Coordinates of C-alpha atoms in Angstrom, one line a residue:
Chain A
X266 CA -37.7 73.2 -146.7
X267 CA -36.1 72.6 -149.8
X268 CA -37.3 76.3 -150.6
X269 CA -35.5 77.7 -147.5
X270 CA -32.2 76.1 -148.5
X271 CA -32.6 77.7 -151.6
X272 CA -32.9 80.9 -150.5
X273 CA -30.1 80.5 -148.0
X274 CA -27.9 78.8 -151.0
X275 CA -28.7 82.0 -152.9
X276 CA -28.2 84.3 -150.4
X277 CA -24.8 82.4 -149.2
X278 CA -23.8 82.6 -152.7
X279 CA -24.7 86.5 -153.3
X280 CA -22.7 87.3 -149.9
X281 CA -19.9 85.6 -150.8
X282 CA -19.8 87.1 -154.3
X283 CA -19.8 90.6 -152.5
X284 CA -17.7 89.8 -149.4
X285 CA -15.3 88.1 -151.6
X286 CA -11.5 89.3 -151.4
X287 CA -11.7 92.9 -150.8
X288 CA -8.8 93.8 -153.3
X289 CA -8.4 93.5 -157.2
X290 CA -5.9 92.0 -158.9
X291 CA -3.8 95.0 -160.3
X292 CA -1.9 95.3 -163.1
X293 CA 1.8 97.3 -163.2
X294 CA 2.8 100.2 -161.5
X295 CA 2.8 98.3 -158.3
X296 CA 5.8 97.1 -156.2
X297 CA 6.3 93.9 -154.2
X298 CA 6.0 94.1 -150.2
X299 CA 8.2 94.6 -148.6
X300 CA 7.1 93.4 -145.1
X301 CA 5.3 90.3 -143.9
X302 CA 3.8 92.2 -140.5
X303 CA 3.8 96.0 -142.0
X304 CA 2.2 95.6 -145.6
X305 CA -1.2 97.2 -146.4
X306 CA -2.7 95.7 -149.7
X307 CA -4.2 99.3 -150.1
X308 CA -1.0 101.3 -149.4
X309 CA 0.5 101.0 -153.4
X310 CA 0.1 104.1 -154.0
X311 CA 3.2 104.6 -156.7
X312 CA 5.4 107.9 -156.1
X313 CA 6.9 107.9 -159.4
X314 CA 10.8 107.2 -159.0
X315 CA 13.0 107.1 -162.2
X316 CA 16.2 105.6 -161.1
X317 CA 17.8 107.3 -164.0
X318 CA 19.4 110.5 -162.4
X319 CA 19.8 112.0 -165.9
X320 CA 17.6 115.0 -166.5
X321 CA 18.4 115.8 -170.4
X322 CA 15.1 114.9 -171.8
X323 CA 15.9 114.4 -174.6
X324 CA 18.7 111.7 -173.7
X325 CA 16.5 109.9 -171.4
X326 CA 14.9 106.8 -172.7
X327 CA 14.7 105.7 -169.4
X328 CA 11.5 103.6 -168.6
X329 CA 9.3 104.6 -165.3
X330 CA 10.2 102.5 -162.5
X331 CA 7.8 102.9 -160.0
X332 CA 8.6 102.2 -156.3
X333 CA 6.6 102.1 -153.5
X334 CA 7.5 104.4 -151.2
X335 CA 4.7 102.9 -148.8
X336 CA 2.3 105.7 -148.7
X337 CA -1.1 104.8 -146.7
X338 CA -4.1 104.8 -149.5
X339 CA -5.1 107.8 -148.3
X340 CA -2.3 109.5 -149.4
X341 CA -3.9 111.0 -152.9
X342 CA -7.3 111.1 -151.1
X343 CA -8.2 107.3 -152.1
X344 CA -5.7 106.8 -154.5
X345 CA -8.3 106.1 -157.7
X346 CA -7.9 109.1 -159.6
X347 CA -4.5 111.2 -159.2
X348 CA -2.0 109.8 -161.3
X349 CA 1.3 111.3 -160.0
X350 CA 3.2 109.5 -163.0
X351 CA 1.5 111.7 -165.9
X352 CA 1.6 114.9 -163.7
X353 CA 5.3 114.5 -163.2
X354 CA 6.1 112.8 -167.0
X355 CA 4.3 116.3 -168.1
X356 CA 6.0 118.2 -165.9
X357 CA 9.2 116.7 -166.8
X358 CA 9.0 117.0 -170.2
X359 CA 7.9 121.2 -170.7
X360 CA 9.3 122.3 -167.4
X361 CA 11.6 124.5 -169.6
X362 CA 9.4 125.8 -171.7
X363 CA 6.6 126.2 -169.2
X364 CA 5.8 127.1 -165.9
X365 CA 4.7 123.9 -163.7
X366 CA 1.8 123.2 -162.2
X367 CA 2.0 124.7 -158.7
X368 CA 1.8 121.3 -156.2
X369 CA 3.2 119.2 -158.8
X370 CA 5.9 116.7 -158.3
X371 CA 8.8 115.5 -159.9
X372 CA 11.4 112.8 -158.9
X373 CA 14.5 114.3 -161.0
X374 CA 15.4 118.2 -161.4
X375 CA 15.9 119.6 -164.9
X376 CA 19.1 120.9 -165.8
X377 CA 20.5 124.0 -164.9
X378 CA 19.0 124.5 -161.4
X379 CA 20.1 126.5 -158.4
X380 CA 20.1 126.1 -154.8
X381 CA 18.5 128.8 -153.1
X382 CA 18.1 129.3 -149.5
X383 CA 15.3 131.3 -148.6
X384 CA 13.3 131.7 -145.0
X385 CA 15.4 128.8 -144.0
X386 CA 14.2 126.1 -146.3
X387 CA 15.8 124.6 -149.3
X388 CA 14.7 125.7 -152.8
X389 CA 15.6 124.8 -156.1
X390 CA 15.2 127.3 -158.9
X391 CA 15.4 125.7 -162.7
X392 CA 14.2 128.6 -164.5
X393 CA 11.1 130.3 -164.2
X394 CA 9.9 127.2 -161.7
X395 CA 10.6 127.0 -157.9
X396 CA 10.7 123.2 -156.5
X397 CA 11.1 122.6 -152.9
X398 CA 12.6 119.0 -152.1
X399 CA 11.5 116.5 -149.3
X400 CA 11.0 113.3 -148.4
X401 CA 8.3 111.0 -149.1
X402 CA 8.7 108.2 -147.9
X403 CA 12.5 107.2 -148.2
X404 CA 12.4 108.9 -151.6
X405 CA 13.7 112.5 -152.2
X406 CA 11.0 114.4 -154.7
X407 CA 10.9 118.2 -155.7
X408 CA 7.2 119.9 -155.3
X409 CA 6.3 122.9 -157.8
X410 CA 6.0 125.6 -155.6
X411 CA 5.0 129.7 -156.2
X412 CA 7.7 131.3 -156.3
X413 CA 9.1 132.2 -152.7
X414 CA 9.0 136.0 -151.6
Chain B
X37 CA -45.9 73.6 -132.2
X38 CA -42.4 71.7 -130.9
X39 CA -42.1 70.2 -133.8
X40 CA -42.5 73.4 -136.1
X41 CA -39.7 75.1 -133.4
X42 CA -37.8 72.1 -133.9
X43 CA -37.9 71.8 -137.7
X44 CA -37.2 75.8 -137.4
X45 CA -33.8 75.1 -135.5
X46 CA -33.2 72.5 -137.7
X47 CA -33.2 73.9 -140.7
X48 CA -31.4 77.0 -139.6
X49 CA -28.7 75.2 -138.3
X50 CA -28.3 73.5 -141.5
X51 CA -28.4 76.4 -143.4
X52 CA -25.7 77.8 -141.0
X53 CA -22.9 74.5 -141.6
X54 CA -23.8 75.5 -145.4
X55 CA -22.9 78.6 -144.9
X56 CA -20.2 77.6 -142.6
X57 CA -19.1 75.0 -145.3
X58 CA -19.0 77.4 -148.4
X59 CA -17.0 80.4 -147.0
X60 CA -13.3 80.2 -147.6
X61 CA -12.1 80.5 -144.0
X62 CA -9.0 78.9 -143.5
X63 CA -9.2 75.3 -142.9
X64 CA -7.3 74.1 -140.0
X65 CA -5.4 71.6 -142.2
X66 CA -3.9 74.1 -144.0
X67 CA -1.8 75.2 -140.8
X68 CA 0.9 73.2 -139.8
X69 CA 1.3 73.6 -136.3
X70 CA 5.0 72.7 -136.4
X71 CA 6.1 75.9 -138.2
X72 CA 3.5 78.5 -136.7
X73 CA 5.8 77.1 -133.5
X74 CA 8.6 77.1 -135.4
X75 CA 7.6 80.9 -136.0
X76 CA 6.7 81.8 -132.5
X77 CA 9.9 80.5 -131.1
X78 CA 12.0 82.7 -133.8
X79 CA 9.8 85.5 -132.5
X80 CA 10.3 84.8 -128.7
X81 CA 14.0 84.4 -129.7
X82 CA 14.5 87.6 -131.3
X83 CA 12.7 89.1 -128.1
X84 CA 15.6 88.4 -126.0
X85 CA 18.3 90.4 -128.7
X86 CA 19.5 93.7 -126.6
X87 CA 21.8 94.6 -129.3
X88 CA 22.0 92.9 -132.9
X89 CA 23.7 94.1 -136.1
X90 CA 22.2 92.5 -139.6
X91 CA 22.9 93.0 -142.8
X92 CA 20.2 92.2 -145.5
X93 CA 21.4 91.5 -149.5
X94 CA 18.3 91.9 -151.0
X95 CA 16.4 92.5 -153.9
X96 CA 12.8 93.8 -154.6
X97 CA 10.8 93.6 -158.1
X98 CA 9.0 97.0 -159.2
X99 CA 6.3 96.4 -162.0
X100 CA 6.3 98.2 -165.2
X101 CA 2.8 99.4 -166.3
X102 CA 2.8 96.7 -168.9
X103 CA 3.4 94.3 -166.0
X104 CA 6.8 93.5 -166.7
X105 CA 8.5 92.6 -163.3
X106 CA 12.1 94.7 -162.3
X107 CA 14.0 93.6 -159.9
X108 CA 16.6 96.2 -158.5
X109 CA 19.5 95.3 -155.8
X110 CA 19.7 97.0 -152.4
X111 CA 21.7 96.3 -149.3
X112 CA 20.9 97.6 -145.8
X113 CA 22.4 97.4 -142.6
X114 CA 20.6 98.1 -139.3
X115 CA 22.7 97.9 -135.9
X116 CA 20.2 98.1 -133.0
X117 CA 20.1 98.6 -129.2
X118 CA 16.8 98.0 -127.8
X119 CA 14.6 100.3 -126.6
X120 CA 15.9 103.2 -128.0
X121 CA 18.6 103.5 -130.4
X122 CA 19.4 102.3 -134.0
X123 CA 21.0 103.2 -137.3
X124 CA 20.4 101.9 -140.6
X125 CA 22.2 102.5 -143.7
X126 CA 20.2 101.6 -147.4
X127 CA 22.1 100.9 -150.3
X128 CA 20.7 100.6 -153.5
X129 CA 21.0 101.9 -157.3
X130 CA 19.6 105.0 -156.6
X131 CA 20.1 105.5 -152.8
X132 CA 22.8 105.7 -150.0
X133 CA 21.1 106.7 -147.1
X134 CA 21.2 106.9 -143.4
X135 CA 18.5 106.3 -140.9
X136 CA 19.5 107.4 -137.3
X137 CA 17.5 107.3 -134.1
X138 CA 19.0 108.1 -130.7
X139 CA 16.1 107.9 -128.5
X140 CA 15.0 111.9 -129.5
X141 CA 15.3 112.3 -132.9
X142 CA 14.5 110.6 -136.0
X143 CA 17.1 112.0 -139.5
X144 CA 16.7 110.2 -142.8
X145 CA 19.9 111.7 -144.8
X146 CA 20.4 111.0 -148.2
X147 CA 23.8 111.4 -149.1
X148 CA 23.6 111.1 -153.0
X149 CA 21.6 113.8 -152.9
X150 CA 22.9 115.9 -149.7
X151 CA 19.6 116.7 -148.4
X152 CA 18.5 115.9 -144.4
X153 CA 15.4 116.0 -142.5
X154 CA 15.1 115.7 -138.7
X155 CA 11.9 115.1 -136.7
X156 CA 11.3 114.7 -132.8
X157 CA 10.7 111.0 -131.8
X158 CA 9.1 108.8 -129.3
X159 CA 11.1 107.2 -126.8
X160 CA 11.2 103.5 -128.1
X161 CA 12.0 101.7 -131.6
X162 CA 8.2 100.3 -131.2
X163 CA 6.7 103.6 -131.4
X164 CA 8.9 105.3 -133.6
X165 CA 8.1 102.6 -136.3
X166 CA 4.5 103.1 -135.8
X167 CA 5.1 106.9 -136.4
X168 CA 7.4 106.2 -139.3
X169 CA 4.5 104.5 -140.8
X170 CA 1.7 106.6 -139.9
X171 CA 2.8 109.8 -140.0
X172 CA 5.5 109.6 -143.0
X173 CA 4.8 106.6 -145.1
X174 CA 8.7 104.9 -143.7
X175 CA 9.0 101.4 -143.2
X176 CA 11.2 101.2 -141.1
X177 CA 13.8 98.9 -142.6
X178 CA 13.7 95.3 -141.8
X179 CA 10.7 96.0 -140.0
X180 CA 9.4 92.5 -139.4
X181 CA 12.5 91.5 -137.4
X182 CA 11.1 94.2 -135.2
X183 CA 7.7 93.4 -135.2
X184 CA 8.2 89.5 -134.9
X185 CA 10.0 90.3 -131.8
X186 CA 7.0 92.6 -130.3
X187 CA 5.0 91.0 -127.6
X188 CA 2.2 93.5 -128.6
X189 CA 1.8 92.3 -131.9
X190 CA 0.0 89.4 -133.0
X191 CA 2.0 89.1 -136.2
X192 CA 0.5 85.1 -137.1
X193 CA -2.9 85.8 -136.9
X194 CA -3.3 87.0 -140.7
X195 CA -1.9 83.5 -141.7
X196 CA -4.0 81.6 -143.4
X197 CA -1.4 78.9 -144.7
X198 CA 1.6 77.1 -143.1
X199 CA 4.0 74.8 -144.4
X200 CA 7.4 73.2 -142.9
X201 CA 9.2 72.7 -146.4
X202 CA 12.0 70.8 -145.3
X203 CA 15.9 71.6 -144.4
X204 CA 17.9 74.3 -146.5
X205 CA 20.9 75.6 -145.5
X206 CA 22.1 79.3 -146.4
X207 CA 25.5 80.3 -146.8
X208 CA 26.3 77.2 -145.2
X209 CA 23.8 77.4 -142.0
X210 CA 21.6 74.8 -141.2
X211 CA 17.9 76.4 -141.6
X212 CA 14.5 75.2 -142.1
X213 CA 12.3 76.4 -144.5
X214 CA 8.6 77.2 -144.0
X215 CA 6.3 78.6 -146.7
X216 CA 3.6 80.7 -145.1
X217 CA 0.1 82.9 -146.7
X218 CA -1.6 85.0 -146.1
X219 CA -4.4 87.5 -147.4
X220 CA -2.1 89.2 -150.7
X221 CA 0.9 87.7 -149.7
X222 CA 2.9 84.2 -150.0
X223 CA 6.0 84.3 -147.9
X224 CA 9.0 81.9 -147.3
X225 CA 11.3 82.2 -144.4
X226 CA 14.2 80.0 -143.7
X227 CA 15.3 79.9 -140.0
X228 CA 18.7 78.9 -138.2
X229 CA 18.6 75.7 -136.9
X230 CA 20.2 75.2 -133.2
X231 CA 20.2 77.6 -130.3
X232 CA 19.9 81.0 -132.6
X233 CA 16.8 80.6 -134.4
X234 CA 17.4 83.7 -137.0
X235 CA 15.7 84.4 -139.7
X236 CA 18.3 84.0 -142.4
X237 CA 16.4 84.4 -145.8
X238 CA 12.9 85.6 -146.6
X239 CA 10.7 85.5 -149.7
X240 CA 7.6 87.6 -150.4
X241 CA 5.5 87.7 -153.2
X242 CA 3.0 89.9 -153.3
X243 CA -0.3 88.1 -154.9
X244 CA -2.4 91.1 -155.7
X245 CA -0.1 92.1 -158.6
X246 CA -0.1 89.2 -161.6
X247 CA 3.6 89.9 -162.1
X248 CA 4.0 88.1 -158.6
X249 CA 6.9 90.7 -157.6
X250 CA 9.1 89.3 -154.9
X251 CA 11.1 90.8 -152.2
X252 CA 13.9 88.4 -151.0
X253 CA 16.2 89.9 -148.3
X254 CA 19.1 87.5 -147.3
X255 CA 20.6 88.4 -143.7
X256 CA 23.7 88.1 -142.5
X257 CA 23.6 88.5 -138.0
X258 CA 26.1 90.0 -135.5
X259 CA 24.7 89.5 -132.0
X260 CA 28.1 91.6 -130.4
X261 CA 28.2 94.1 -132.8
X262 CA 30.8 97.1 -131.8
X263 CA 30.0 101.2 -132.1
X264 CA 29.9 104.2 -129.9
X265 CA 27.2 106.8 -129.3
X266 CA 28.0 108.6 -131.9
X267 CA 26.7 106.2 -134.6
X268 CA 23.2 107.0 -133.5
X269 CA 23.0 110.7 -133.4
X270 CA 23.4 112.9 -136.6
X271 CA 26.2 115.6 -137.7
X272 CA 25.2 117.5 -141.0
X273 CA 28.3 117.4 -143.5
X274 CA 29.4 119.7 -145.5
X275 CA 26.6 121.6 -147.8
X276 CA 23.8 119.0 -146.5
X277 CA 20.4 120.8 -146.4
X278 CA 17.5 120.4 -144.6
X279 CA 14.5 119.8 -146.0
X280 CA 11.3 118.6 -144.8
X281 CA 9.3 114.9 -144.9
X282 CA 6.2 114.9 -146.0
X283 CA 3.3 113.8 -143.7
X284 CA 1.0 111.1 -144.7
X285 CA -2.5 111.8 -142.9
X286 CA -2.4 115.8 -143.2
X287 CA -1.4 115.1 -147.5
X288 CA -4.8 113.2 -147.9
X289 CA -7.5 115.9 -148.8
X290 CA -5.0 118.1 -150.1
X291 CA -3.3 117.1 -153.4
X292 CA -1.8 120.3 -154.4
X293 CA 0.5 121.5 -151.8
X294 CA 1.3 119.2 -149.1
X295 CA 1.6 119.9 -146.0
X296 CA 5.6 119.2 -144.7
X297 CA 6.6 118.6 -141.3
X298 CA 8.5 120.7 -139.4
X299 CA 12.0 120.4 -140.0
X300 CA 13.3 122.0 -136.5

């Protein structure tokens, strides 16, 4: 008898240990809730934002603010391994010197960027690089695209 | 052979209350009764609003990747006609935008940055903020008002923890404050006291994050609120553009070029 409540204690204790809370603690990049009924614990998944509209890099020192813009985890296909922050903070930094990753993202234009209308949707050109802005979320971003035709 | 059957029994059902004993299911004890009512009748309360304006002064934290906890300011108003109009304007640092539904469309516009999306909606507030959420990653703003109000939803059944803190009053109301958890979450809502039991102030801190961020949101109610038709349904101004909001479940697999809905 003892035995069995041994094995049970141990078994108890191994189930607990693996059925224990079902998130990690993070660490940054996150965003409080903003709902009590609506919030998903696995729905951070960080959009990038800079709240600084300025798009001189070499004048920005602003930090990266993320916000949650709410996006289910399977948003970036489970959310572990796309990190939109580096792709945009790269693409950010050399889109002038560089073409873009196609599918990339950024929050804020570079400089020097005209609107062009094309097929009836919204393009901006900066350069050599077409971006194509929507929403995601509540937040306005520009996606890399090819270059319409 | 009774007796092995019945020491059998025995033991399993003590090994059950161990079991029973050791896993961190809530404890009754931990729920006050007197604010999960206090909750329900808010909820049953806000059922019965046809048409309510409410301004929320609030803030939200963001967290650095160092863990260092922002808070930015925001202000949004919502004016709402149940079952199937509303308008919401967002205020914040980076953000003036407008939210309009008029029973067929959804348009987010942004006007800092002049750009507009429009998408076909369902008939009701209810299922456009299920779509909102599904289908484009929107919460709707002040979204719990809402959802507290829904008959459909269950919306106490995550708590694990209920406290009645004690009176407050905010910007000179009468309220009581309760202090509520739940799974990731430790919330505070104060509530009118009297005939209008509104939500006037809430407090969430999100407990998966060490920085703790908070949302606080601080509401201000009209329950006569005046506006035409107009207020719901959207004009483009001048040089807006339409652009397109990306969708949430068609975006998963597909990380380079996501798939946009259709702006018509």
């Amino acid at each position: 008898m003892k035995r069995s409540i041994h094995n049970l204690l141990s078994i108890t204790l191994v189930l607990l240990l693996s059925c224990g809370p079902g998130f990690a603690q993070r660490r940054g990049g996150g965003s409080a809730r903003t709902s009590v009924n609506q919030g998903n614990v696995n729905r951070n998944t960080n959009v990038n934002s800079n709240r600084n509209v300025n798009a001189n890099v070499n004048r920005n020192v602003n930090v990266n603010v993320h916000h949650d813009v709410d996006v289910h985890h399977s948003y970036y296909g489970g959310g572990c391994c796309y990190h939109p922050v580096a792709t945009a903070a790269a693409v950010t930094a050399t889109a002038m010197v560089t073409a873009a990753v196609i599918g990339s993202m950024v929050n804020t234009l570079p400089p020097s960027c005209t609107v062009v209308m094309m097929n009836g949707l919204t393009y901006q050109q900066c350069g050599s690089t077409w971006y194509q802005p929507q929403f995601v979320g509540t937040s306005t971003t520009y996606v890399v695209v090819a270059a319409p035709r | 052979m009774y007796k092995r059957l019945f020491c059998s029994i025995a033991i399993l059902s003590f090994s059950l209350s161990l079991i029973a004993q050791s896993t961190p299911a809530p404890k009754n004890t931990d729920i006050d009764p007197v604010a999960m009512a206090a909750l329900n009748k808010m909820g049953t309360y806000l059922r019965t609003l046809g048409t309510f304006q409410v301004k929320s002064v609030q803030t939200t934290d963001d967290v650095l990747e160092n863990g260092q906890a922002i808070q930015s300011d925001g202000v949004i108003d919502v004016v709402a006609v149940r079952p199937n109009r509303l308008r919401a304007e967002i205020t914040s640092d980076d953000k003036h935008q407008f939210l309009l539904y008029d029973g067929k469309t959804f348009t987010i516009f942004g006007q800092l940055v002049n750009y507009y999306a429009t998408v076909p909606a369902p008939p009701t507030i209810g299922e456009l903020i299920d779509k909102l959420d599904q289908k484009y990653g929107i919460e709707m703003p002040l979204v719990d008002l809402f959802l507290w109000a829904s008959s459909r939803s269950d919306s106490t059944k995550d708590i694990t923890g209920a406290i009645d803190v004690g009176p407050s009053s905010i910007d000179g109301t009468s309220c009581e404050q309760y202090a509520f958890r739940q799974a990731g979450l430790d919330w505070q809502i104060w509530i009118q006291l009297g005939d209008y039991p509104l939500p006037r102030k809430l407090i969430l801190t999100t407990t998966t994050d060490d920085a703790r961020p908070r949302h606080t949101q601080v509401l201000t109610w009209n329950l006569a609120p005046s506006f035409n038709d107009a207020a719901f349904s959207f004009e483009p101004p001048d040089g807006a553009q339409k652009i397109a909001i990306a969708e949430v479940t068609e975006y998963g697999n597909d990380q380079k070029e996501p798939k946009t809905g259709s702006s018509k």
